């Protein structure tokens, strides 16, 4: 899944960095803040909940939660913690890209390449429990 998402974003001109869990996503986010975070998460685990909470509380970087769980409780939990969007799997790649591009535009960052030719940075975090 991670390689597919990386390929999808890079093909569209984004710079995608991939990590394997919420804890590493948080570390990477702190070290090199991306323009957007895609967190494929299980919001019942403390690590994923903590990563989402910290990222949303301490920055304006949009965080998109991607999850297999589409229950009202999980969606409410994700959005309540500050996620900019909550998407359920499976979803068409074009829909995911449309949401990402929309959020980046709202954040006043152009989709694809930004001024100066530097690609937008997207952090893709795939939790092993997701």
PDB file of C-alpha atoms in Angstrom:
ATOM      1  CA  UNK A   1       0.000   0.000   0.000  1.00  0.00           C
ATOM      2  CA  UNK A   2       2.771   2.415   0.952  1.00  0.00           C
ATOM      3  CA  UNK A   3       4.626   1.965  -2.339  1.00  0.00           C
ATOM      4  CA  UNK A   4       1.426   2.504  -4.306  1.00  0.00           C
ATOM      5  CA  UNK A   5       0.671   5.742  -2.462  1.00  0.00           C
ATOM      6  CA  UNK A   6       4.232   6.934  -2.912  1.00  0.00           C
ATOM      7  CA  UNK A   7       4.071   6.204  -6.646  1.00  0.00           C
ATOM      8  CA  UNK A   8       0.695   7.936  -6.918  1.00  0.00           C
ATOM      9  CA  UNK A   9       1.932  11.139  -5.273  1.00  0.00           C
ATOM     10  CA  UNK A  10       5.306  11.214  -7.022  1.00  0.00           C
ATOM     11  CA  UNK A  11       3.652  10.697 -10.405  1.00  0.00           C
ATOM     12  CA  UNK A  12       1.598  13.835  -9.699  1.00  0.00           C
ATOM     13  CA  UNK A  13       4.702  15.876  -8.842  1.00  0.00           C
ATOM     14  CA  UNK A  14       4.694  15.593  -5.049  1.00  0.00           C
ATOM     15  CA  UNK A  15       7.680  14.680  -2.886  1.00  0.00           C
ATOM     16  CA  UNK A  16       6.423  11.728  -0.842  1.00  0.00           C
ATOM     17  CA  UNK A  17       8.136  10.482   2.293  1.00  0.00           C
ATOM     18  CA  UNK A  18       6.879   7.206   3.752  1.00  0.00           C
ATOM     19  CA  UNK A  19       7.076   5.871   7.298  1.00  0.00           C
ATOM     20  CA  UNK A  20       5.545   2.794   8.871  1.00  0.00           C
ATOM     21  CA  UNK A  21       3.701   4.007  11.963  1.00  0.00           C
ATOM     22  CA  UNK A  22       2.322   6.953  13.866  1.00  0.00           C
ATOM     23  CA  UNK A  23       5.386   7.250  16.103  1.00  0.00           C
ATOM     24  CA  UNK A  24       7.792   7.554  13.160  1.00  0.00           C
ATOM     25  CA  UNK A  25       5.365   9.882  11.395  1.00  0.00           C
ATOM     26  CA  UNK A  26       5.474  12.179  14.409  1.00  0.00           C
ATOM     27  CA  UNK A  27       9.282  12.122  14.469  1.00  0.00           C
ATOM     28  CA  UNK A  28       9.520  12.848  10.732  1.00  0.00           C
ATOM     29  CA  UNK A  29       6.869  15.569  10.994  1.00  0.00           C
ATOM     30  CA  UNK A  30       8.866  17.270  13.763  1.00  0.00           C
ATOM     31  CA  UNK A  31      12.203  16.968  11.926  1.00  0.00           C
ATOM     32  CA  UNK A  32      11.018  18.066   8.484  1.00  0.00           C
ATOM     33  CA  UNK A  33       7.449  19.410   8.486  1.00  0.00           C
ATOM     34  CA  UNK A  34       5.583  18.406   5.313  1.00  0.00           C
ATOM     35  CA  UNK A  35       2.880  20.368   3.510  1.00  0.00           C
ATOM     36  CA  UNK A  36       0.357  17.593   4.236  1.00  0.00           C
ATOM     37  CA  UNK A  37       0.228  14.329   6.203  1.00  0.00           C
ATOM     38  CA  UNK A  38      -1.644  11.230   5.046  1.00  0.00           C
ATOM     39  CA  UNK A  39      -2.081   9.019   8.114  1.00  0.00           C
ATOM     40  CA  UNK A  40      -3.328   5.514   7.335  1.00  0.00           C
ATOM     41  CA  UNK A  41      -4.295   4.791  10.882  1.00  0.00           C
ATOM     42  CA  UNK A  42      -6.090   2.648  13.373  1.00  0.00           C
ATOM     43  CA  UNK A  43      -7.449   5.298  15.712  1.00  0.00           C
ATOM     44  CA  UNK A  44      -7.933   2.763  18.483  1.00  0.00           C
ATOM     45  CA  UNK A  45      -4.162   2.502  19.062  1.00  0.00           C
ATOM     46  CA  UNK A  46      -2.518   4.964  21.428  1.00  0.00           C
ATOM     47  CA  UNK A  47       0.433   5.583  19.076  1.00  0.00           C
ATOM     48  CA  UNK A  48      -1.793   6.556  16.149  1.00  0.00           C
ATOM     49  CA  UNK A  49      -4.119   8.629  18.328  1.00  0.00           C
ATOM     50  CA  UNK A  50      -1.152  10.398  19.890  1.00  0.00           C
ATOM     51  CA  UNK A  51       0.448  11.132  16.531  1.00  0.00           C
ATOM     52  CA  UNK A  52      -2.784  12.561  15.138  1.00  0.00           C
ATOM     53  CA  UNK A  53      -3.438  14.616  18.267  1.00  0.00           C
ATOM     54  CA  UNK A  54       0.099  16.075  18.319  1.00  0.00           C
ATOM     55  CA  UNK A  55       0.188  16.923  14.624  1.00  0.00           C
ATOM     56  CA  UNK A  56      -3.211  18.601  14.635  1.00  0.00           C
ATOM     57  CA  UNK A  57      -2.647  20.484  17.886  1.00  0.00           C
ATOM     58  CA  UNK A  58       0.769  21.903  17.070  1.00  0.00           C
ATOM     59  CA  UNK A  59       0.554  22.971  13.428  1.00  0.00           C
ATOM     60  CA  UNK A  60      -1.679  24.098  10.625  1.00  0.00           C
ATOM     61  CA  UNK A  61      -0.422  21.254   8.412  1.00  0.00           C
ATOM     62  CA  UNK A  62      -3.494  19.408   7.127  1.00  0.00           C
ATOM     63  CA  UNK A  63      -3.703  15.775   8.251  1.00  0.00           C
ATOM     64  CA  UNK A  64      -5.821  13.355   6.228  1.00  0.00           C
ATOM     65  CA  UNK A  65      -6.827  10.151   8.006  1.00  0.00           C
ATOM     66  CA  UNK A  66      -7.206   7.114   5.761  1.00  0.00           C
ATOM     67  CA  UNK A  67      -8.848   4.166   7.502  1.00  0.00           C
ATOM     68  CA  UNK A  68     -10.680   0.924   6.867  1.00  0.00           C
ATOM     69  CA  UNK A  69     -13.113   1.870   9.620  1.00  0.00           C
ATOM     70  CA  UNK A  70     -15.951   4.104   8.570  1.00  0.00           C
ATOM     71  CA  UNK A  71     -17.958   3.994  11.775  1.00  0.00           C
ATOM     72  CA  UNK A  72     -19.410   7.225  13.050  1.00  0.00           C
ATOM     73  CA  UNK A  73     -17.379   6.873  16.243  1.00  0.00           C
ATOM     74  CA  UNK A  74     -14.057   6.571  14.387  1.00  0.00           C
ATOM     75  CA  UNK A  75     -14.868   9.364  11.945  1.00  0.00           C
ATOM     76  CA  UNK A  76     -15.932  11.586  14.839  1.00  0.00           C
ATOM     77  CA  UNK A  77     -12.770  10.709  16.757  1.00  0.00           C
ATOM     78  CA  UNK A  78     -10.499  11.538  13.793  1.00  0.00           C
ATOM     79  CA  UNK A  79     -12.209  14.797  12.929  1.00  0.00           C
ATOM     80  CA  UNK A  80     -12.574  15.677  16.609  1.00  0.00           C
ATOM     81  CA  UNK A  81      -8.813  15.397  17.070  1.00  0.00           C
ATOM     82  CA  UNK A  82      -8.333  17.860  14.227  1.00  0.00           C
ATOM     83  CA  UNK A  83      -7.981  15.839  11.030  1.00  0.00           C
ATOM     84  CA  UNK A  84      -8.729  17.953   7.967  1.00  0.00           C
ATOM     85  CA  UNK A  85     -10.390  14.968   6.277  1.00  0.00           C
ATOM     86  CA  UNK A  86     -11.319  11.379   7.086  1.00  0.00           C
ATOM     87  CA  UNK A  87     -11.424   8.973   4.137  1.00  0.00           C
ATOM     88  CA  UNK A  88     -12.430   5.323   4.248  1.00  0.00           C
ATOM     89  CA  UNK A  89     -10.751   2.542   2.282  1.00  0.00           C
ATOM     90  CA  UNK A  90     -11.039   1.440  -0.352  1.00  0.00           C
ATOM     91  CA  UNK A  91     -11.204   4.660  -2.310  1.00  0.00           C
ATOM     92  CA  UNK A  92     -10.293   5.575  -5.881  1.00  0.00           C
ATOM     93  CA  UNK A  93      -6.822   7.142  -6.232  1.00  0.00           C
ATOM     94  CA  UNK A  94      -8.314  10.142  -8.066  1.00  0.00           C
ATOM     95  CA  UNK A  95     -10.541  10.901  -5.068  1.00  0.00           C
ATOM     96  CA  UNK A  96      -7.574  10.804  -2.705  1.00  0.00           C
ATOM     97  CA  UNK A  97      -5.617  13.140  -4.983  1.00  0.00           C
ATOM     98  CA  UNK A  98      -8.585  15.503  -5.274  1.00  0.00           C
ATOM     99  CA  UNK A  99      -8.871  15.770  -1.477  1.00  0.00           C
ATOM    100  CA  UNK A 100      -5.112  16.334  -1.100  1.00  0.00           C
ATOM    101  CA  UNK A 101      -5.053  18.995  -3.827  1.00  0.00           C
ATOM    102  CA  UNK A 102      -8.068  20.745  -2.328  1.00  0.00           C
ATOM    103  CA  UNK A 103      -6.507  20.854   1.142  1.00  0.00           C
ATOM    104  CA  UNK A 104      -3.207  22.134  -0.206  1.00  0.00           C
ATOM    105  CA  UNK A 105      -5.020  24.882  -2.108  1.00  0.00           C
ATOM    106  CA  UNK A 106      -6.885  25.853   1.070  1.00  0.00           C
ATOM    107  CA  UNK A 107      -3.542  25.994   2.846  1.00  0.00           C
ATOM    108  CA  UNK A 108      -2.387  28.380   0.090  1.00  0.00           C
ATOM    109  CA  UNK A 109       0.059  25.855  -1.346  1.00  0.00           C
ATOM    110  CA  UNK A 110      -0.305  25.045  -5.031  1.00  0.00           C
ATOM    111  CA  UNK A 111      -0.893  21.427  -6.011  1.00  0.00           C
ATOM    112  CA  UNK A 112       2.120  19.704  -7.519  1.00  0.00           C
ATOM    113  CA  UNK A 113       4.947  22.203  -7.724  1.00  0.00           C
ATOM    114  CA  UNK A 114       5.118  25.320  -5.583  1.00  0.00           C
ATOM    115  CA  UNK A 115       6.814  28.607  -6.431  1.00  0.00           C
ATOM    116  CA  UNK A 116      10.462  28.019  -7.162  1.00  0.00           C
ATOM    117  CA  UNK A 117       9.845  24.536  -8.531  1.00  0.00           C
ATOM    118  CA  UNK A 118      10.064  22.705  -5.203  1.00  0.00           C
ATOM    119  CA  UNK A 119       7.539  19.864  -5.010  1.00  0.00           C
ATOM    120  CA  UNK A 120       4.994  19.807  -2.206  1.00  0.00           C
ATOM    121  CA  UNK A 121       6.035  17.431   0.557  1.00  0.00           C
ATOM    122  CA  UNK A 122       3.528  14.748   1.515  1.00  0.00           C
ATOM    123  CA  UNK A 123       4.248  12.513   4.510  1.00  0.00           C
ATOM    124  CA  UNK A 124       2.595   9.104   4.118  1.00  0.00           C
ATOM    125  CA  UNK A 125       2.343   7.113   7.356  1.00  0.00           C
ATOM    126  CA  UNK A 126       1.022   3.558   7.205  1.00  0.00           C
ATOM    127  CA  UNK A 127       0.360   1.990  10.589  1.00  0.00           C
ATOM    128  CA  UNK A 128       0.951  -1.776  10.763  1.00  0.00           C
ATOM    129  CA  UNK A 129      -2.326  -2.064  12.654  1.00  0.00           C
ATOM    130  CA  UNK A 130      -4.319  -0.136  10.027  1.00  0.00           C
TER     131      UNK A 130
END
